[in-house]
C-alpha positions as a Python dict, from the first residue, in 0.01 Angstrom:
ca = {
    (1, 'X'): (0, 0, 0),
    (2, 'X'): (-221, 252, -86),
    (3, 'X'): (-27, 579, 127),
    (4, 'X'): (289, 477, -59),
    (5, 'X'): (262, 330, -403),
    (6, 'X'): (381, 581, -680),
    (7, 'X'): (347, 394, -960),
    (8, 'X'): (20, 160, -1046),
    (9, 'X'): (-85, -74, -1330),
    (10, 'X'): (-438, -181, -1343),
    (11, 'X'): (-604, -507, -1520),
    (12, 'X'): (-961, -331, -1485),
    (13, 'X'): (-1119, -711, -1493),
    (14, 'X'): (-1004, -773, -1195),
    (15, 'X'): (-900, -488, -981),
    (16, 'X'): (-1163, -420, -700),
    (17, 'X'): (-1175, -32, -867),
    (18, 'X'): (-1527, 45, -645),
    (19, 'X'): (-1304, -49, -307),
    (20, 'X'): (-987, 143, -455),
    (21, 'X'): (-1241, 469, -504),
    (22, 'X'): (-1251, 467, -121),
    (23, 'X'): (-892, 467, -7),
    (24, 'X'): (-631, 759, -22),
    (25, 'X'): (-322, 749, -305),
    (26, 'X'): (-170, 1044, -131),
    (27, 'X'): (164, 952, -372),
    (28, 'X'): (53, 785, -677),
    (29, 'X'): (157, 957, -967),
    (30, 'X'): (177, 711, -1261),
    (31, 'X'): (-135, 507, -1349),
    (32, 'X'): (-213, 297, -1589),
    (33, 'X'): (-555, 129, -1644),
    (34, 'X'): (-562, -164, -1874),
    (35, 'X'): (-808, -428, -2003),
    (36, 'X'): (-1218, -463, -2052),
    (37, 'X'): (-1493, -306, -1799),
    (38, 'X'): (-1633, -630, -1626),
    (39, 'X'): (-1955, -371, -1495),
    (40, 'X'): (-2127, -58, -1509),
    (41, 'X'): (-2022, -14, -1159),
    (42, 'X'): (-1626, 13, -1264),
    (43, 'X'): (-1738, 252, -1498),
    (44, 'X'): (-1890, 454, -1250),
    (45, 'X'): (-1653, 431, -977),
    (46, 'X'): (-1361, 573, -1206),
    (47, 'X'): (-1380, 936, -1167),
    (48, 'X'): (-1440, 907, -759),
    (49, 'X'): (-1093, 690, -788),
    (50, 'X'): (-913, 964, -1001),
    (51, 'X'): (-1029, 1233, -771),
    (52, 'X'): (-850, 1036, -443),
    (53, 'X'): (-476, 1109, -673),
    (54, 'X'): (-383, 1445, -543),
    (55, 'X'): (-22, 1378, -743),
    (56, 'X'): (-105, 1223, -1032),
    (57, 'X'): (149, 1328, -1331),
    (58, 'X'): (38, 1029, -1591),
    (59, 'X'): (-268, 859, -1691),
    (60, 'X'): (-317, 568, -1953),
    (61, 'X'): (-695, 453, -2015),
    (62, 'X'): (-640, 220, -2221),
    (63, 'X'): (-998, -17, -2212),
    (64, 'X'): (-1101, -241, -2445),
    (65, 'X'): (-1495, -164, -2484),
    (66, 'X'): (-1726, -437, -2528),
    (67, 'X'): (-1988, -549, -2799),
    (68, 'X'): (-2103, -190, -3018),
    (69, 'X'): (-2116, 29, -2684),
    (70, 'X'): (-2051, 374, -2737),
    (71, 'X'): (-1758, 533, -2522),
    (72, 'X'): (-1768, 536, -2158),
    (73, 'X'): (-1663, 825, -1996),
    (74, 'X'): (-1339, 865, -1806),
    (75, 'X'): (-1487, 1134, -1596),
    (76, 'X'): (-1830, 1178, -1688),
    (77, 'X'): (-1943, 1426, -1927),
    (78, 'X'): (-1895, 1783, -1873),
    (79, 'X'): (-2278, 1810, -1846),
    (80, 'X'): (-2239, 1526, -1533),
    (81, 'X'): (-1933, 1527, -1379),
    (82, 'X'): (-1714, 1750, -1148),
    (83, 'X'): (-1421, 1537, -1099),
    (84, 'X'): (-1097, 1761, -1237),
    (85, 'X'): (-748, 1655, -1243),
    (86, 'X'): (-449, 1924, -1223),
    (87, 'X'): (-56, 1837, -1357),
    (88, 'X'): (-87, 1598, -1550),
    (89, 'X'): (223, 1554, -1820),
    (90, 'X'): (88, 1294, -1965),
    (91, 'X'): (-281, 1180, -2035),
    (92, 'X'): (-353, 849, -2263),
    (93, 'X'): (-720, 770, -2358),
    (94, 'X'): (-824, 456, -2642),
    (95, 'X'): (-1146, 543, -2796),
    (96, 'X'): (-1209, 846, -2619),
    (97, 'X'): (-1563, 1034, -2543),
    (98, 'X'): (-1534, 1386, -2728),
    (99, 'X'): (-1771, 1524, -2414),
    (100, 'X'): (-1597, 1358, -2165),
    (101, 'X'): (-1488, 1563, -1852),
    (102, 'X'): (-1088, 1470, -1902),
    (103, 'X'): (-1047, 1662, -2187),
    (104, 'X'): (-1144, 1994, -1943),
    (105, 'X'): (-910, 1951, -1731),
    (106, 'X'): (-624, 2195, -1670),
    (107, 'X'): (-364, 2081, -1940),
    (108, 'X'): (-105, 2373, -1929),
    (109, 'X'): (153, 2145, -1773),
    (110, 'X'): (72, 1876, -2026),
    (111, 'X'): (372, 1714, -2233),
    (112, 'X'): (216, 1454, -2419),
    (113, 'X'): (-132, 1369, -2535),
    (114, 'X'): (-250, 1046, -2676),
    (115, 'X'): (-609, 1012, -2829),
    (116, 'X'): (-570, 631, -2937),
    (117, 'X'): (-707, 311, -3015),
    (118, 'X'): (-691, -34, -2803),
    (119, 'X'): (-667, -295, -2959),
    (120, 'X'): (-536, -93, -3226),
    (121, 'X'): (-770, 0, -3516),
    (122, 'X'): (-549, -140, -3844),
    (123, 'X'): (-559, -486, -3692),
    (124, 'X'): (-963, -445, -3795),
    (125, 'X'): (-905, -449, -4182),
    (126, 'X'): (-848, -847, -4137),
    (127, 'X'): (-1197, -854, -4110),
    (128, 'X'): (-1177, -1205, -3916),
    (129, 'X'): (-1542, -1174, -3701),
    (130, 'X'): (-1420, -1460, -3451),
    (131, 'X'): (-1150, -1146, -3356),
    (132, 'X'): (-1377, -882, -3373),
    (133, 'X'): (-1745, -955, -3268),
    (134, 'X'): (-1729, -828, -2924),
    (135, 'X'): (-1533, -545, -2942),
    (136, 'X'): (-1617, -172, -3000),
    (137, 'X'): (-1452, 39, -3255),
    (138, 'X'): (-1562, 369, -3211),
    (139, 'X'): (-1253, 546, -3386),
    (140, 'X'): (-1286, 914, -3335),
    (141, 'X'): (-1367, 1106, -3678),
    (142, 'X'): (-1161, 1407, -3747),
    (143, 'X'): (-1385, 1689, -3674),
    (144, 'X'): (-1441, 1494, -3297),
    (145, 'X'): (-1050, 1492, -3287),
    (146, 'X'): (-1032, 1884, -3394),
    (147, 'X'): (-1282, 1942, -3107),
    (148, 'X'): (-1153, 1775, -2843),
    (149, 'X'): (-803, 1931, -2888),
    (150, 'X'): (-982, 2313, -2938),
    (151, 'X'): (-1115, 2222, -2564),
    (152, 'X'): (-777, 2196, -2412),
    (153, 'X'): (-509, 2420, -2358),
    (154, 'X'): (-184, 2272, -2382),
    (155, 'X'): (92, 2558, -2424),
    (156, 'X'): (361, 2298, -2363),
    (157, 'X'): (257, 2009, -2548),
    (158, 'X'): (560, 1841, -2705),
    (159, 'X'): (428, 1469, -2784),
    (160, 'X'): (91, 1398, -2999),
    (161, 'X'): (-68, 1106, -3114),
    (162, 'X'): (-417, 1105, -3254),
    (163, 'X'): (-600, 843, -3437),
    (164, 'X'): (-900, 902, -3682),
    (165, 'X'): (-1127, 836, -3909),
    (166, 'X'): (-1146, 1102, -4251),
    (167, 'X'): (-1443, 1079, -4396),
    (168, 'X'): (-1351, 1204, -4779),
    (169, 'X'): (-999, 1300, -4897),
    (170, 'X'): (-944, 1650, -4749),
    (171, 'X'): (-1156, 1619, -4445),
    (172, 'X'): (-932, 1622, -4196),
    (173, 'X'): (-707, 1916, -4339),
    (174, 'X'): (-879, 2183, -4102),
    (175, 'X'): (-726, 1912, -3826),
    (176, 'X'): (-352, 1874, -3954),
    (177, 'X'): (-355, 2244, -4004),
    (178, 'X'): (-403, 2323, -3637),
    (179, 'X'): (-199, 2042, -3502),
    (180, 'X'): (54, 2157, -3712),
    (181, 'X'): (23, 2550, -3621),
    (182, 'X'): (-107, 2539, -3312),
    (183, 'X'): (141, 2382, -3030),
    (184, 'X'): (489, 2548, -3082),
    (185, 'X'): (703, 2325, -2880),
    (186, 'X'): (556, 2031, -3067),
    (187, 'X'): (836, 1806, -3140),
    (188, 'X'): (685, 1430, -3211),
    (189, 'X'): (434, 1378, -3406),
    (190, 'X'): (200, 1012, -3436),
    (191, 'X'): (-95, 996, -3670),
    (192, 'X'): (-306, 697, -3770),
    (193, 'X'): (-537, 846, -4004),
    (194, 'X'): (-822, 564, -4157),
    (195, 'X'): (-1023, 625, -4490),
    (196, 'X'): (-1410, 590, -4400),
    (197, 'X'): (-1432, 568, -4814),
    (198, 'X'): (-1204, 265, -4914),
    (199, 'X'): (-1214, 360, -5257),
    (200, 'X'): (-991, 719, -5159),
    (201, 'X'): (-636, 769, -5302),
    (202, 'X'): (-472, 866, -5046),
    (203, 'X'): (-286, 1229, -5103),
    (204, 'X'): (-9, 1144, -4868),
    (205, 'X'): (221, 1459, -5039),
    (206, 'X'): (-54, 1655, -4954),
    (207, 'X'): (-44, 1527, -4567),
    (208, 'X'): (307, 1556, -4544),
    (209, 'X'): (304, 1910, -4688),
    (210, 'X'): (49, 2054, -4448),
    (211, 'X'): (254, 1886, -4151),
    (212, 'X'): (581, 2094, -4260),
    (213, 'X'): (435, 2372, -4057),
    (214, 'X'): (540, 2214, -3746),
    (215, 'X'): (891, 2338, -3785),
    (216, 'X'): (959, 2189, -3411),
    (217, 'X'): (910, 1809, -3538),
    (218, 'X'): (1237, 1565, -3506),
    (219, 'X'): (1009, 1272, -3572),
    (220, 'X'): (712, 1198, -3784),
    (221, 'X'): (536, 853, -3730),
    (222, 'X'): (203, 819, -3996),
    (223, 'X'): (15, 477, -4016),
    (224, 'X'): (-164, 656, -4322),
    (225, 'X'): (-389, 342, -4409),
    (226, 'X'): (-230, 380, -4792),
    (227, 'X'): (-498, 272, -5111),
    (228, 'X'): (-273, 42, -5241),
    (229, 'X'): (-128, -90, -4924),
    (230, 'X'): (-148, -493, -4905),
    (231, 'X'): (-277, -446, -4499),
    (232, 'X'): (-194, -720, -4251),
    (233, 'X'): (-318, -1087, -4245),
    (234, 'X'): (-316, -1018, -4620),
    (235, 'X'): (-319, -1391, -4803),
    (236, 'X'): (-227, -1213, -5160),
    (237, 'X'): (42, -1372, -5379),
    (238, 'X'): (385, -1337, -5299),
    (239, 'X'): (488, -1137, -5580),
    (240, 'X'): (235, -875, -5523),
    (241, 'X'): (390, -817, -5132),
    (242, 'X'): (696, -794, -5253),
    (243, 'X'): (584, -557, -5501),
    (244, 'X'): (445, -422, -5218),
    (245, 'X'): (782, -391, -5019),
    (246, 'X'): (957, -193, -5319),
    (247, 'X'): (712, 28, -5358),
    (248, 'X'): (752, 121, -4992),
    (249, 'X'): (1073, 103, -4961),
    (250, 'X'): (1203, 266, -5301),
    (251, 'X'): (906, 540, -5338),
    (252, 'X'): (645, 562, -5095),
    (253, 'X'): (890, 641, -4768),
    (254, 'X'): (1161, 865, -4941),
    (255, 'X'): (870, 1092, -5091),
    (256, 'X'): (736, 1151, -4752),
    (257, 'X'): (1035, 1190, -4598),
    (258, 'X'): (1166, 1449, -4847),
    (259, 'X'): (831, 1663, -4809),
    (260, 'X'): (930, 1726, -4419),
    (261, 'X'): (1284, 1739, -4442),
    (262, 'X'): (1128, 2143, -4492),
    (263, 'X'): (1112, 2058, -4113),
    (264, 'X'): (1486, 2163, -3981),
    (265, 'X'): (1490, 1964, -3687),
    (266, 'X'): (1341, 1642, -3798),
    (267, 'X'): (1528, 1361, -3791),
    (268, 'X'): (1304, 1081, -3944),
    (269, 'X'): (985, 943, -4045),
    (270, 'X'): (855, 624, -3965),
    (271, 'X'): (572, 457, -4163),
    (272, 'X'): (362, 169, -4063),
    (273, 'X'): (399, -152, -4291),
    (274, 'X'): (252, -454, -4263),
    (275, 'X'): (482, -726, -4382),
    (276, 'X'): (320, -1016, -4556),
    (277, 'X'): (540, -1284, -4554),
    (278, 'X'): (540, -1260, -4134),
    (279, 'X'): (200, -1137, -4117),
    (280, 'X'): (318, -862, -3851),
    (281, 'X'): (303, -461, -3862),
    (282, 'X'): (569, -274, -3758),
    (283, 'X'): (775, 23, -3844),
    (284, 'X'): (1058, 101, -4032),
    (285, 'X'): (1249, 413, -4003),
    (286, 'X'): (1344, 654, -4300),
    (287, 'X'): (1633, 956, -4153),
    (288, 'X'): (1645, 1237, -4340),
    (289, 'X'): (1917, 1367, -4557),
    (290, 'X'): (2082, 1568, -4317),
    (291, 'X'): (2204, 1259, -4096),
    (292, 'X'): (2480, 1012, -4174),
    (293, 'X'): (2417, 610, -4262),
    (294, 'X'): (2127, 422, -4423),
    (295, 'X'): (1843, 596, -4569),
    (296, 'X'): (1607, 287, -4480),
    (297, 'X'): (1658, 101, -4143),
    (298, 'X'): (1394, -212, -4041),
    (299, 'X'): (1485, -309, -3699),
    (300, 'X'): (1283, -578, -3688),
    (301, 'X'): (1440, -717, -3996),
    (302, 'X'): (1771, -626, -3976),
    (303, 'X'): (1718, -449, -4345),
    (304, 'X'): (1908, -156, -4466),
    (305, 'X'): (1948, 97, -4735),
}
């Protein structure tokens, strides 16, 4: 299997990875590596398995980590390793190490880039321990964002999504500035940004102002972890989520989305809510102006405006 499988899905708890590091994947070019680390070993064995994929055009790391580790490397540090990876379009990483070898890599053929979270960060702000106890969050702060994407060079780059932690209101500006300036062909855009001081008003016009220099965007998604926003697994009244709902609906998600209508191309904005009444997250799309039919559309709910 190993000479002819092209595409590969990987439950790291259970895949012999050490015995996969040995054998040739001449034609694998989409892999994605899924679950927890089970040992050190896996964790070791990684980058000798990455090196064997001559052809490899997407990678997804998407590991859980374990207890209050900090963040295994993908290919070892650039102080460690010497595993490199060329063409990749596509390059995935949840939780990511800042010094980790992956991110010097040669990127110039690289379409999309996704520095993320697994399980995903927002689910944390239910604060239920018997969830959380033995899993890492080591969310990426904005400056380590800013510095891993200074290390790569992506001329091509047309798909981002980072996720990070600001620690005060305007901290991650010197961030949004360069995403937004720096990759010309840039044409989606995905940011979960997280307030390290709960008691921050968010400036979302401010966010959505700096992003307008993008002027390649057709769509904006921004989990922006709002002040005033109920969060999920919220057990407040009823009144005050549907208060909630309005305010999103009515205000919150037209403001936005008339800030980067400046953007010519864009084509809508879609904002992370967390519905109390179902006690799921999902998110609902506001088009801009410049397209026909409803202003607000909730697939999951069948909801328009």
């Amino acid at each position: 299997m190993a000479r002819t499988v092209q595409q590969l899905t990987i439950p790291m708890e259970t895949s012999p990875i050490c015995a996969m590091a040995d054998l040739s994947w001449p034609k694998l070019q989409d892999l994605s590596i899924r679950g927890r680390y089970s040992s050190v070993e896996q964790g070791q064995a990684l980058p000798r398995f990455l090196a064997s994929l001559p052809r490899l055009r997407t990678l997804s790391v998407t590991i859980c980590r374990r207890g209050r580790s900090a963040r295994p490397p993908i290919l070892g540090t650039s102080s460690t390793s010497r595993t490199t990876i060329a063409g990749l379009r596509s390059l995935t990483v949840a939780y990511p190490d800042p010094d980790d070898n992956i991110f010097s890599i040669d990127a110039t053929h690289l379409l999309h880039l996704s520095l993320c979270d697994a399980p995903r960060f927002y689910h944390d702000r239910s604060k239920d321990d018997r969830v959380w106890s033995t899993f890492a969050i080591p969310i990426l702060s904005s400056a380590e964002c800013l510095s891993i994407l200074r290390r790569m060079n992506m001329p091509a780059l047309s798909s981002l999504e980072l996720v990070y932690l600001a620690g005060t209101a305007g901290a991650d500006d010197e961030l949004l500035s360069y995403v937004a300036q720096t990759f010309p062909h840039l044409s989606r855009l995905e940011l979960h940004r997280y307030r390290a001081n709960r008691e921050e008003v968010v400036d979302y016009a401010h966010i959505a102002e700096m992003l307008t220099a993008a002027r390649g965007l057709r769509s904006v998604r921004l989990n922006l972890d709002f002040h005033d926003d109920i969060g999920p697994y919220s057990d407040c009244a009823v009144s005050v989520g549907r208060e909630w709902q309005v305010k999103f609906r009515e205000h919150r998600g037209p403001e936005i989305v008339a800030i980067l209508e400046e953007c010519p191309w864009l084509e809508y904005v879609e904002l992370l809510y967390h519905d109390h009444a179902s006690w799921s997250s999902r998110w609902p799309k506001f088009p801009t102006s410049r397209y026909p039919g409803p202003r607000f559309i909730d697939p999951d709910d069948g909801s328009t405006r």
